[in-house]
Amino acid sequence: MTQHSKSRSNVATMFNQIAPKYDLLNHLLSWGIDKRWRKKTIDKLIDSGALSILDVATGTGDLAIAAAKRNSKFKITGVDISAGMLEAGRVKVVNEGLASNIVLLEADSLNLPFDDHQFEATMVAFGVRNFEQTVKGLSEMFRVTAPGGIILVLEFSKPDRWFMPLYGIYSKVIMPLIGRIVSKHSTAYTYLPETALAFAQGGEFCDLLVKAGYSKPTFTRFTFGIATLYTAVKEQ
Ligand SMILES: C[S@@+](CC[C@H](N)C(=O)[O-])C[C@H]1O[C@@H](n2cnc3c(N)ncnc32)[C@H](O)[C@@H]1O
């Protein structure tokens, strides 16, 4: 599956191509529900008391921006491999007046350019399933987290069985069609749902967090399991 390969350059190229329409399609295709999922993720971030935060695979910065709007003390560094997504994100950060809270940098989650223990929390929304090596990416997030810090992973998951027929039609027919028309990219919106269903879910993903070094993994499914929020801690 060459055009769907998770290699760094294929993923970056695909996101560079869809970047101008990414936000529009994101909110349109999720009917805005993603905002509620992000809010719940940020609730956990606030509960943790962390103020220095790394947002991995930040894309156009939606999670970082939503977080900084909730707490003006947050200092958030967002990293992504797609220059196009970051460019769109930087415009939003400036327009929202959050330039003193958020900095966006081009970097690979598999090789983060930060010191050990630099952040009190790390988070990633809808990015972890794109990593070429999941545990390597999670281990890097673990490395840069201070002892006592947390990780938050928001990711698509396989919905409840009763909802699957409806979700199947939506994600396999309607989503690729709308995605293709709006983004003009022929395969991106086939790739996104396909990777969501194939990726580690629930307890299986918690095991990957433990493999990366984390403790006390938990998960909460949102909206019939379409998305799941995972949390875990780096022990003191
Ligand atoms: C579906 S978007 C999610 C963006 C954003 N977090 C959000 O919630 O809208 C996935 C992002 O992951 C980025 N990405 C994929 N692999 C990456 C990697 N190895 N390192 C950093 N970013 C990566 C892509 O470039 C893309 O911007």
Coordinates of C-alpha atoms and ligand atoms in Angstrom, one line a residue, residues 11 15 22 26 38 56-60 62 79-82 85 107-110 125-127 130-131 192, ligand 1:
V11 CA 2.5 11.1 6.0
F15 CA -0.9 16.3 5.5
Y22 CA -7.9 20.2 7.2
N26 CA -12.2 18.0 10.6
R38 CA -10.9 17.9 23.0
V56 CA 2.8 16.0 19.7
A57 CA 1.5 15.8 16.1
T58 CA -0.1 19.2 16.8
G59 CA -1.2 19.6 13.2
T60 CA -2.9 23.0 12.9
D62 CA -6.4 22.8 17.6
V79 CA 5.5 19.7 17.1
D80 CA 4.6 18.2 13.8
I81 CA 6.3 16.8 10.7
S82 CA 4.0 18.7 8.3
M85 CA -0.1 22.0 8.9
A107 CA 9.9 17.9 14.6
D108 CA 9.4 14.1 14.4
S109 CA 7.7 12.4 17.3
L110 CA 10.1 9.5 16.9
A125 CA -4.7 14.1 19.4
F126 CA -5.4 11.9 16.4
G127 CA -1.7 11.6 15.7
N130 CA 0.2 7.8 12.1
F131 CA 3.5 7.2 13.9
L192 CA -7.8 8.2 7.9
Ligands
LIG1 C1 -5.0 13.8 12.0 S1 -3.8 15.1 12.2 C2 -4.1 15.6 13.9 C3 -3.7 17.0 14.1 C4 -4.1 17.6 15.5 N1 -3.5 17.0 16.6 C5 -5.6 17.6 15.7 O1 -6.1 17.2 16.7 O2 -6.3 18.1 14.8 C6 -2.3 14.1 12.4 C7 -1.0 14.9 12.5 O3 0.0 14.0 12.9 C8 1.2 14.5 12.2 N2 2.2 13.4 12.3 C9 2.2 12.2 11.7 N3 3.3 11.5 12.0 C10 4.1 12.4 12.8 C11 5.3 12.2 13.4 N4 6.1 11.1 13.3 N5 5.8 13.2 14.1 C12 5.1 14.4 14.3 N6 3.9 14.6 13.7 C13 3.4 13.6 13.0 C14 0.7 14.8 10.8 O4 1.6 15.6 10.1 C15 -0.6 15.5 11.1 O5 -0.5 16.9 11.2

